[in-house]
XYZ file of C-alpha atoms in Angstrom:
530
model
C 0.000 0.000 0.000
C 1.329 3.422 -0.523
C -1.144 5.309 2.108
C -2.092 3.670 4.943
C -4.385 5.217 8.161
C -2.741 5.463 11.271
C -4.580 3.946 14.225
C -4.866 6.552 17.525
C -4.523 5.510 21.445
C -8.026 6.667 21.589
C -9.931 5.060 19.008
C -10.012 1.569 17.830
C -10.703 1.118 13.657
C -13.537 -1.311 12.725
C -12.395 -3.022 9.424
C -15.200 -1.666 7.579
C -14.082 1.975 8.536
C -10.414 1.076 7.492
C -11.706 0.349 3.915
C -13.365 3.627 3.911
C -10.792 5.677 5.017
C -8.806 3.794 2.234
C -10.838 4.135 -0.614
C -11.202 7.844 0.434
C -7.790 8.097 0.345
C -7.230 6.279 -3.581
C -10.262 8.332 -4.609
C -8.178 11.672 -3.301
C -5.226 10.450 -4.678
C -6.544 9.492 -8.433
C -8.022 13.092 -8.374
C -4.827 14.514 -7.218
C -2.866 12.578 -9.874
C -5.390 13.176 -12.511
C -5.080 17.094 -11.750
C -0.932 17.102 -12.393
C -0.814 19.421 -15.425
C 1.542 16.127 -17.512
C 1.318 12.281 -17.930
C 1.794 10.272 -14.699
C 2.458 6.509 -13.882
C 3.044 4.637 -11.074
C 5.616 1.341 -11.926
C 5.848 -1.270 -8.982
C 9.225 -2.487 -8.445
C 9.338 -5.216 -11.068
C 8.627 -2.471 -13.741
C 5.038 -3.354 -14.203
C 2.233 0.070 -15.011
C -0.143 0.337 -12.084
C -1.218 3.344 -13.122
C -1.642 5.394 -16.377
C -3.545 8.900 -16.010
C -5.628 10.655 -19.163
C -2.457 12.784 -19.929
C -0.334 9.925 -20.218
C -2.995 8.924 -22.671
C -3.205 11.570 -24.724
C 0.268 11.820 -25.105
C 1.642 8.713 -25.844
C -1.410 6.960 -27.408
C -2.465 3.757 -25.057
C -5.248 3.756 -23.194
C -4.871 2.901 -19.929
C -6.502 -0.174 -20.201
C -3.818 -0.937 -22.607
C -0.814 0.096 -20.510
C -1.705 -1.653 -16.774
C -0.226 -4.564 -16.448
C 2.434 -3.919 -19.239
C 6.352 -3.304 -18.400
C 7.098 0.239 -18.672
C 9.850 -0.238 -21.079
C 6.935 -2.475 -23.283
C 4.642 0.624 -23.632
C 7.233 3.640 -23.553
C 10.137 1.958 -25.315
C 12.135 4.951 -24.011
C 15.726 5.761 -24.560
C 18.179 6.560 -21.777
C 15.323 6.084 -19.592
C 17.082 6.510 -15.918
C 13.755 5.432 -14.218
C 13.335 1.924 -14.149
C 17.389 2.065 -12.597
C 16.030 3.916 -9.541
C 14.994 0.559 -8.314
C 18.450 -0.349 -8.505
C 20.143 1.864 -6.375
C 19.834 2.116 -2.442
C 18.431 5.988 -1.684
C 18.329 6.843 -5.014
C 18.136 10.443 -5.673
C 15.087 11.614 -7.957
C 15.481 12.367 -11.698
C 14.700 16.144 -12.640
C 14.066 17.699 -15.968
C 15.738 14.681 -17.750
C 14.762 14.778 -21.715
C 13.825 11.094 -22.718
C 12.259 10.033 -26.718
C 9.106 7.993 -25.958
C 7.748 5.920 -28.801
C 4.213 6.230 -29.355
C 1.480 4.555 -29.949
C 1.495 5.643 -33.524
C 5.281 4.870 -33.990
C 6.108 8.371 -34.106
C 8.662 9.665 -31.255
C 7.601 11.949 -28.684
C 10.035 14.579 -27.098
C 9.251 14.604 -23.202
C 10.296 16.095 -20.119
C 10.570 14.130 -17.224
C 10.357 13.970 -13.389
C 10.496 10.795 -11.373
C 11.392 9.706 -8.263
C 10.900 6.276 -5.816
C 8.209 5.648 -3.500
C 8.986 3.887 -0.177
C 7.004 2.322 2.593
C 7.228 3.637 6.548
C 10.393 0.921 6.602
C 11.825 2.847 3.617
C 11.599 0.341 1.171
C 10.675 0.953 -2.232
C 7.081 0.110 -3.065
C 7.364 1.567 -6.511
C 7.955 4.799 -9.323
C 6.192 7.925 -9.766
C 6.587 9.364 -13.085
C 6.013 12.588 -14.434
C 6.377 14.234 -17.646
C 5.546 16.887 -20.193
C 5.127 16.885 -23.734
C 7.841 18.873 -25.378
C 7.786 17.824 -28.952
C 6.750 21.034 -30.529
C 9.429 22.987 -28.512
C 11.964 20.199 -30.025
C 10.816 20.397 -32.577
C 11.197 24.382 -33.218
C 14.662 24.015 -32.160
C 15.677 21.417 -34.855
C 13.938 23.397 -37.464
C 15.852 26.817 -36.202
C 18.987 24.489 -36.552
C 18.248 23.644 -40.133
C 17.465 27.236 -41.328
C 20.879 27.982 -39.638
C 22.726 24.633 -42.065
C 20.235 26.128 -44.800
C 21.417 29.974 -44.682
C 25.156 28.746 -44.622
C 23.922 26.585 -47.616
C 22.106 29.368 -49.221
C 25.362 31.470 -48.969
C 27.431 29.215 -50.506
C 25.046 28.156 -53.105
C 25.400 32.252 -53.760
C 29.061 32.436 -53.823
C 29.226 29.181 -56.171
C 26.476 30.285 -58.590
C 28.054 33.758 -59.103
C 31.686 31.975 -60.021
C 29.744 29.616 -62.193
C 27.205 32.004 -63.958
C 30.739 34.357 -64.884
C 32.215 31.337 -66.386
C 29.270 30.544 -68.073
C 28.810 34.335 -69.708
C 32.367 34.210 -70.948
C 31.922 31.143 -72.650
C 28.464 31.917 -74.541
C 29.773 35.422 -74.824
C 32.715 34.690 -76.974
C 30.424 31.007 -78.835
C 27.827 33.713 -80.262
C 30.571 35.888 -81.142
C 32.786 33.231 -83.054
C 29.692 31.559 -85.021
C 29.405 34.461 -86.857
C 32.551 33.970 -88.174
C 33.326 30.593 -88.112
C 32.367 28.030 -91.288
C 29.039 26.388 -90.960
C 30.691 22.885 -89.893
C 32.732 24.735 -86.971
C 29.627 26.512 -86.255
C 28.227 23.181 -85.300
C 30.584 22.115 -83.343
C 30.079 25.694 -81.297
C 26.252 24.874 -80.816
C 26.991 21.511 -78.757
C 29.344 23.666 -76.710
C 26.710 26.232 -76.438
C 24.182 23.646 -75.594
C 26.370 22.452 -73.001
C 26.506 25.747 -71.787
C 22.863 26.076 -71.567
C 22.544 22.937 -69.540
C 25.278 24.425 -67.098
C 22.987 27.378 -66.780
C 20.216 25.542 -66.332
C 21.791 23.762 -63.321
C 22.703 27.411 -61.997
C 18.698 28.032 -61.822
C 18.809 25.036 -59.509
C 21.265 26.337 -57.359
C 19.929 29.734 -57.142
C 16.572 28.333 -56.300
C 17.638 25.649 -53.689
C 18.762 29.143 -51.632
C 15.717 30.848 -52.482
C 13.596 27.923 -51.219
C 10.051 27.742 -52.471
C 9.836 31.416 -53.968
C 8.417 31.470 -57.167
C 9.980 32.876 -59.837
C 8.056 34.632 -62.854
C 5.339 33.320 -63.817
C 3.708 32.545 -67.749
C 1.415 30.271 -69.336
C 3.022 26.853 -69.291
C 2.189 23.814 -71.224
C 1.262 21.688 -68.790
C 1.747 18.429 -70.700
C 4.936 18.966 -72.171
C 6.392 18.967 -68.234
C 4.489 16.367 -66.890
C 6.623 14.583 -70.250
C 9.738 16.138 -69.352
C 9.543 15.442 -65.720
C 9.248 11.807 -66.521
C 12.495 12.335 -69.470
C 14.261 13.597 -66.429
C 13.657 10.706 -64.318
C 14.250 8.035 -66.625
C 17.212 6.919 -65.047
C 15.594 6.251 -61.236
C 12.577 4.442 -62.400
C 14.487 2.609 -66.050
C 17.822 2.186 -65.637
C 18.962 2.370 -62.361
C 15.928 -0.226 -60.900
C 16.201 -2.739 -63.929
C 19.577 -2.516 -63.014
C 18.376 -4.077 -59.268
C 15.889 -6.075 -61.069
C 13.001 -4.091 -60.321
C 10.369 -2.972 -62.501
C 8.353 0.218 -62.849
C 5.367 1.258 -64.913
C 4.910 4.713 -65.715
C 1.366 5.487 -67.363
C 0.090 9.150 -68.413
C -2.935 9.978 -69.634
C -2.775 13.195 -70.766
C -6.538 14.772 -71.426
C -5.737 18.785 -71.063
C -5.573 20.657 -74.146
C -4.899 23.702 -71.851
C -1.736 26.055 -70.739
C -1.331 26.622 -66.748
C -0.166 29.846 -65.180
C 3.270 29.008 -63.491
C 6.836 28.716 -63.667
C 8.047 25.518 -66.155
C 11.118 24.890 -64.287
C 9.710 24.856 -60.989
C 6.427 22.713 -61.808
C 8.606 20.485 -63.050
C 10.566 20.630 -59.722
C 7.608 19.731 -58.211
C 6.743 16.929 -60.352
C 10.347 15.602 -59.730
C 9.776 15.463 -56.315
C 6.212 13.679 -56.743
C 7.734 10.789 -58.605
C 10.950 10.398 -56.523
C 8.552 10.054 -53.291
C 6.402 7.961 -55.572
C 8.867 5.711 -56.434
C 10.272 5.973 -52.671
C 6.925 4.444 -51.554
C 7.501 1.422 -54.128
C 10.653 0.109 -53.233
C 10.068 -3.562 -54.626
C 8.379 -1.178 -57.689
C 4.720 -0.855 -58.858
C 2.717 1.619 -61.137
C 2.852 5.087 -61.415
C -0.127 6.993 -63.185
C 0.186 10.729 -63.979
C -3.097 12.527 -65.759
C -4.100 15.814 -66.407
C -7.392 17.111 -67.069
C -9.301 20.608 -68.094
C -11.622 21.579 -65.057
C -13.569 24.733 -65.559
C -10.972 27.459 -64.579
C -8.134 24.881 -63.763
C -6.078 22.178 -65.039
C -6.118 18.870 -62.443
C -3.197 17.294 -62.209
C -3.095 14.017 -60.486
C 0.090 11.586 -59.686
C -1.082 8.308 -58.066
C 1.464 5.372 -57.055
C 0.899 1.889 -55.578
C 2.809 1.863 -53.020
C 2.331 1.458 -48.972
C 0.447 4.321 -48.516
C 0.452 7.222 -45.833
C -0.780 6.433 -41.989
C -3.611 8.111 -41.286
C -1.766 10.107 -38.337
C 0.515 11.604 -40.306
C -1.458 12.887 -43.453
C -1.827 16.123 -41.498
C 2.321 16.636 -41.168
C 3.376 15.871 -44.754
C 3.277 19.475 -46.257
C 4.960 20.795 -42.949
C 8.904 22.153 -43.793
C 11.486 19.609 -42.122
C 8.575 16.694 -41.847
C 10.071 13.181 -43.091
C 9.644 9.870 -42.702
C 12.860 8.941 -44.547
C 15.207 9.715 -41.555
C 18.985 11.529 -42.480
C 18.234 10.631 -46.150
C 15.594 13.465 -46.761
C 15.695 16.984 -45.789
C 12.052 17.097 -45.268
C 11.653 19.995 -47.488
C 10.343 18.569 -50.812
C 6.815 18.326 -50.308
C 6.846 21.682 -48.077
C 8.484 23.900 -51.144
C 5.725 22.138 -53.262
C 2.614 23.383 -51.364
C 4.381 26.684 -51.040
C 5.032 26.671 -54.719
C 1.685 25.148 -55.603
C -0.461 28.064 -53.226
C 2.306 31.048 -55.027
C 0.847 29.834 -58.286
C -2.222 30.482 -57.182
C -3.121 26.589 -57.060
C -3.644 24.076 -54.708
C -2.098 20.174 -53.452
C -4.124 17.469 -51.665
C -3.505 14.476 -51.020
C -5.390 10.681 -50.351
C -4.058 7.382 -48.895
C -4.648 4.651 -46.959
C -1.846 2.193 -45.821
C -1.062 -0.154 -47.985
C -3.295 1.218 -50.866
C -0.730 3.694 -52.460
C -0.906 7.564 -52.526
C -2.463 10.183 -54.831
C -1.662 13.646 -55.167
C -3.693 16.058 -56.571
C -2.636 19.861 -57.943
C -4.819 22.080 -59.308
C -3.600 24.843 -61.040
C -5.314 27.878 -62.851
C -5.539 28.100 -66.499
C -3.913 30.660 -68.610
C -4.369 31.528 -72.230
C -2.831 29.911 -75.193
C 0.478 32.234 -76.094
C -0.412 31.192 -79.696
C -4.059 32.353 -79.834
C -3.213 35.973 -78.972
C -4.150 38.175 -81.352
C -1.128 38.904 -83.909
C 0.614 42.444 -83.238
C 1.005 44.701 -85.858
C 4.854 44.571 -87.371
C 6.594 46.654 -85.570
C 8.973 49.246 -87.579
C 12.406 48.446 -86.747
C 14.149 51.552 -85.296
C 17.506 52.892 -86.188
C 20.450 51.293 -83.587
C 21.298 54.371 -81.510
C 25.024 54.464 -79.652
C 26.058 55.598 -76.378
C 28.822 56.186 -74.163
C 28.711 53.544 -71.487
C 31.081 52.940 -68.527
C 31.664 49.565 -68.112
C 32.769 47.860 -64.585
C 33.360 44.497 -63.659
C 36.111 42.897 -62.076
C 36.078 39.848 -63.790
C 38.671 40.599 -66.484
C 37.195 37.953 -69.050
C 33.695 38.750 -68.779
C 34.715 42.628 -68.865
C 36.769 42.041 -72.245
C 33.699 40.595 -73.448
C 31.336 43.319 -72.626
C 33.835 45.566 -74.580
C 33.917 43.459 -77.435
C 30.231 43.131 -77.676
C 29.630 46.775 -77.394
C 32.459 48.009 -79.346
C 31.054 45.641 -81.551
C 28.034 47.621 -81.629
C 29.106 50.848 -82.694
C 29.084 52.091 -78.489
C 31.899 54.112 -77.079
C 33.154 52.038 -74.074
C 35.290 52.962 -71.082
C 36.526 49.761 -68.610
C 37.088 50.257 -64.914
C 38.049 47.153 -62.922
C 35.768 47.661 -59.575
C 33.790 50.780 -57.969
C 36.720 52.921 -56.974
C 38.391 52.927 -60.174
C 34.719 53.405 -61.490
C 34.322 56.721 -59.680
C 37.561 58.134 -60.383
C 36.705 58.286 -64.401
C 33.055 59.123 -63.757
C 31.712 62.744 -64.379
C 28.567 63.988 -64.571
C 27.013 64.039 -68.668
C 30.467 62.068 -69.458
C 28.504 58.550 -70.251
C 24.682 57.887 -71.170
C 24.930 54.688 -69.499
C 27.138 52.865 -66.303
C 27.081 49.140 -67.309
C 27.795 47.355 -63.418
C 28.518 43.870 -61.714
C 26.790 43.575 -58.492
C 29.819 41.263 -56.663
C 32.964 43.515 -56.659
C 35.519 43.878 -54.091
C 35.161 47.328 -52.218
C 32.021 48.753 -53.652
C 29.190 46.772 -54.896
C 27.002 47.185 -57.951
C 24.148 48.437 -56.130
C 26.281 50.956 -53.830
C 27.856 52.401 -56.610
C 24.707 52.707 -58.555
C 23.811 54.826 -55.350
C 26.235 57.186 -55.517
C 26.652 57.395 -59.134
C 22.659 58.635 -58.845
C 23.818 61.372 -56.518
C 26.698 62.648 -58.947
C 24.098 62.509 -61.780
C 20.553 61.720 -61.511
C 19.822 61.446 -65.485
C 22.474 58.651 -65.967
C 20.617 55.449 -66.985
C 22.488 52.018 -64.461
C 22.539 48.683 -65.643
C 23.056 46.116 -62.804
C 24.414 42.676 -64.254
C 24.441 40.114 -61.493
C 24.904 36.409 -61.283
C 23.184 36.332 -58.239
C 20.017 38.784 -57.259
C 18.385 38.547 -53.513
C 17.486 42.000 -53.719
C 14.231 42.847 -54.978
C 13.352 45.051 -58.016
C 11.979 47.636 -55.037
C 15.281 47.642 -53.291
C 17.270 47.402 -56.618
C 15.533 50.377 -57.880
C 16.084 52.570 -54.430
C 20.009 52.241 -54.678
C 19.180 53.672 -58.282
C 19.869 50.565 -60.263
C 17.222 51.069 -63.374
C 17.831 48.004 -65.589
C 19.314 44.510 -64.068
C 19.964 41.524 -66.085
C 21.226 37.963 -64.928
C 24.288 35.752 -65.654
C 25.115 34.307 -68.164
C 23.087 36.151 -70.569
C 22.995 36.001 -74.399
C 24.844 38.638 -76.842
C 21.180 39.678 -77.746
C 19.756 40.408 -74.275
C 23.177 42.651 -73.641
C 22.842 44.983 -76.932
C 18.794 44.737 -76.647
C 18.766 45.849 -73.325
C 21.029 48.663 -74.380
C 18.575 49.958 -77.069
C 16.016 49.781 -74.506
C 17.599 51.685 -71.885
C 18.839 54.223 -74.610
C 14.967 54.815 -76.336
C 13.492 55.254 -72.764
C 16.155 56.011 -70.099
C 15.879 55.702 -66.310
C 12.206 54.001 -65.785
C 9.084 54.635 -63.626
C 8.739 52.825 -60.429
C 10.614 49.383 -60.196
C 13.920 48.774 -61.606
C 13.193 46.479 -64.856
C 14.123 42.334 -65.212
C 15.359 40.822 -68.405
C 14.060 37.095 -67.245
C 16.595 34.482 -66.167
C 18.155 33.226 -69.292
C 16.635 29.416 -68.492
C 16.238 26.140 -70.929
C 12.514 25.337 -71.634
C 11.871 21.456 -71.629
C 12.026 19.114 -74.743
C 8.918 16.849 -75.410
C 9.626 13.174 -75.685
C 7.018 10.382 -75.981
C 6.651 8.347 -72.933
């Protein structure tokens, strides 16, 4: 017993008061445990649940009728659990504020905080456990997510210092490909457009870089065929669900049905990011391989997109965590991000993502995503008149010396009276106010950056028209266009976009409101048949 009722000199206890001075006293003490703010036990010496309050419960999953009578370590399967070793020890001190992982009832762990301490007899000996403790999952789980977006920011920066040294490689070598085609023989020119091809791809992997740090923004957004990605998401996974699992001697089916006739408003490379990530967790869930189905079909003011797999399916308890960032069930393996920049992607596109399962019965996602008009069935524009090329006396600065010779040869090439400066201070010793029509700047410069020169270039001489060329943009056009940057354009960018942009800036000077984007210079997808 762990309360017992004293008998007095004066007063002799009939047996059938006893019992009702002891029932009174369990009746107090099951409301007393019941009120404790956390989940309590009580664990006799040989480890065995005597009792299991509604906390306990709620938190871990078993009723109580499930955990009396069970070994603690059967129902909590806790690790570094320092209670059941209290038994162990003569006097043992109690255990305070010790963080244990329970596993629930659900198989998920559970983050508590816990209090415990031996219960003894009037003789002092140890008659069993009380056990206390607080759910602290969500706090735990906070902190591991604040951890992440720490690894992730460190990430993000590198990603940004790798993309820029890439993206200045890559404009160098397009650069000076579109400037020896034209005069190169046609059979040299060929060889030129694999390079430039290669090139392309290089870029396109940039993209990838650059959006890995931006996590789940979405980029600009245009009427996409819808069907052509679904096609080139499957192209680019060919070699997890072909040749890599034949390879293990497992055997995938892919099947599309492909009913929409109609274009989606989004981003091509990033809905086929999500796609990507769809069939990877697809196949994920299909590990001895099954079928994969991927339709599309014309709602009224959407476009349904559906990718179902036969695999084990999603627990019922966990359908509600899926979307969340940093949520996996893959352990190390998977950031946990995948499905979260989806949904974020999905909602930015002004769509939405379910989802329906049952274990063992496979998974099906389902996107819908607004319709946009057909590019092709806009109304034709009137030919415009080609105007006369107009020259200008730009300032050019970049540090990079091979992407600044090139800048000079495509402008020079042009007709346009160029001056080089190496970085912002050499910039601002040859600048003068009406000297140049246009500055022509790299953002990343030791000393002064693009956007801080652009600043005090504006203050020298409001009427000069800046051009901000960056390999790397974080900045928005708002911001971009307060430090007095008009114009930016991304690395690596064409020959084209570099004199067009010029002409532009030239016909209509510093612009209204935001500074102006020449899009990302990005590879659209090739169609293949499935």
């Amino acid at each position: 017993m762990l309360f017992k009722k004293a008998n007095t000199a004066n007063h002799v206890v009939s047996p059938a008061e006893a019992y009702d001075h002891q029932e009174n006293s369990l009746g107090l003490f099951k409301v007393l445990l019941e009120s404790i703010p956390g989940g309590v036990i009580l664990i006799s010496p040989d480890r065995t649940i005597i009792y299991w309050n509604q906390l306990a419960e709620k938190i871990v999953g078993y009723s109580s009728q499930e955990a009396l009578g069970k070994r603690c370590f059967e129902i909590l399967q806790s690790q570094a659990c320092q209670v059941c070793r209290l038994f162990d020890r003569p006097s043992p001190p109690p255990v305070v504020g010790q963080e244990c992982v329970l596993k629930a009832k659900s198989g998920h762990k559970i983050y508590v905080l816990k209090n415990a301490s031996v219960l003894t007899d009037f003789q002092g000996q140890p008659v069993g456990a009380l056990e206390i403790f607080i759910d602290i999952t969500a706090k735990k789980i906070a902190e591991e997510r604040l951890v992440q977006l720490e690894r992730l920011k460190a990430l993000g920066e590198l990603a940004a210092g790798v993309a820029h040294d890439l993206n200045n490689v890559l404009t160098v070598i397009e650069g000076n490909i579109t400037l020896a085609k034209r005069e190169c023989p046609l059979e040299v020119t060929r060889r030129l457009e694999v390079i430039e091809k290669a090139a392309r791809d290089g870029a396109e992997i940039v993209q990838r870089i650059k959006q890995f740090a931006r996590l789940g923004q979405a980029r600009e957004v245009y009427p996409v065929a819808i069907n052509e990605v679904v096609l080139d998401a499957i192209k680019m996974t060919r070699p997890r669900w072909k040749t890599a699992a034949q390879s293990e001697g497992i055997n995938y089916e892919v099947r599309t049905n492909l009913k929409s006739r109609s274009f989606v408003l989004g981003n091509a490379s990033q809905i086929r990011e999500i796609l990507t990530n769809l069939i990877i967790n697809a196949l994920d869930a299909m590990p001895q391989g099954g079928v994969l189905d991927i339709h599309t079909e014309d709602l009224k003011s959407m476009v349904r997109l559906t990718v179902r797999d036969t695999g084990c399916g999603i627990p019922p308890e966990i359908m509600g965590h899926i979307f969340s960032p940093f949520f996996s069930t893959k352990g190390e393996k998977s950031s946990g991000l995948g499905l979260s920049i989806c949904y974020s992607l999905v909602k930015q596109f002004g769509g939405d993502i379910e989802v329906e399962s049952l274990p063992g019965k496979g998974a099906k996602f389902i996107i819908t995503l607004p319709k946009a008009k057909d590019p092709s069935l806009e109304a034709e524009k009137e030919p415009e008149v080609k105007e006369a090329e107009m020259t200008a006396r730009i300032l050019v600065v970049e540090d990079d010396p091979f992407v600044r010779d090139l800048l000079a040869e495509i402008l020079q090439g042009a007709g346009h009276h160029i001056e080089l400066a190496s970085d912002g201070q050499s910039a601002l010793k040859k600048f003068s106010p009406g000297l140049y029509d246009i500055v022509l700047t790299d953002q990343s410069m030791p000393g002064i950056s693009g956007q801080r020169l652009s600043a005090t270039l504006k203050g020298l001489d409001p009427e000069i028209t800046v051009i901000l060329i960056t390999g790397w943009q974080n900045s928005s056009a708002e911001e971009l266009r307060q430090s007095g940057v008009d114009y930016f354009l991304a690395k690596p960018f064409k020959v084209e976009q570099v004199l067009s942009l010029i002409q532009q800036a030239l016909r209509e000077g510093p612009p209204d409101g935001q500074a102006q984007e020449l899009p990302d210079n990005s590879v659209e997808p090739q169609n293949f048949s499935a």
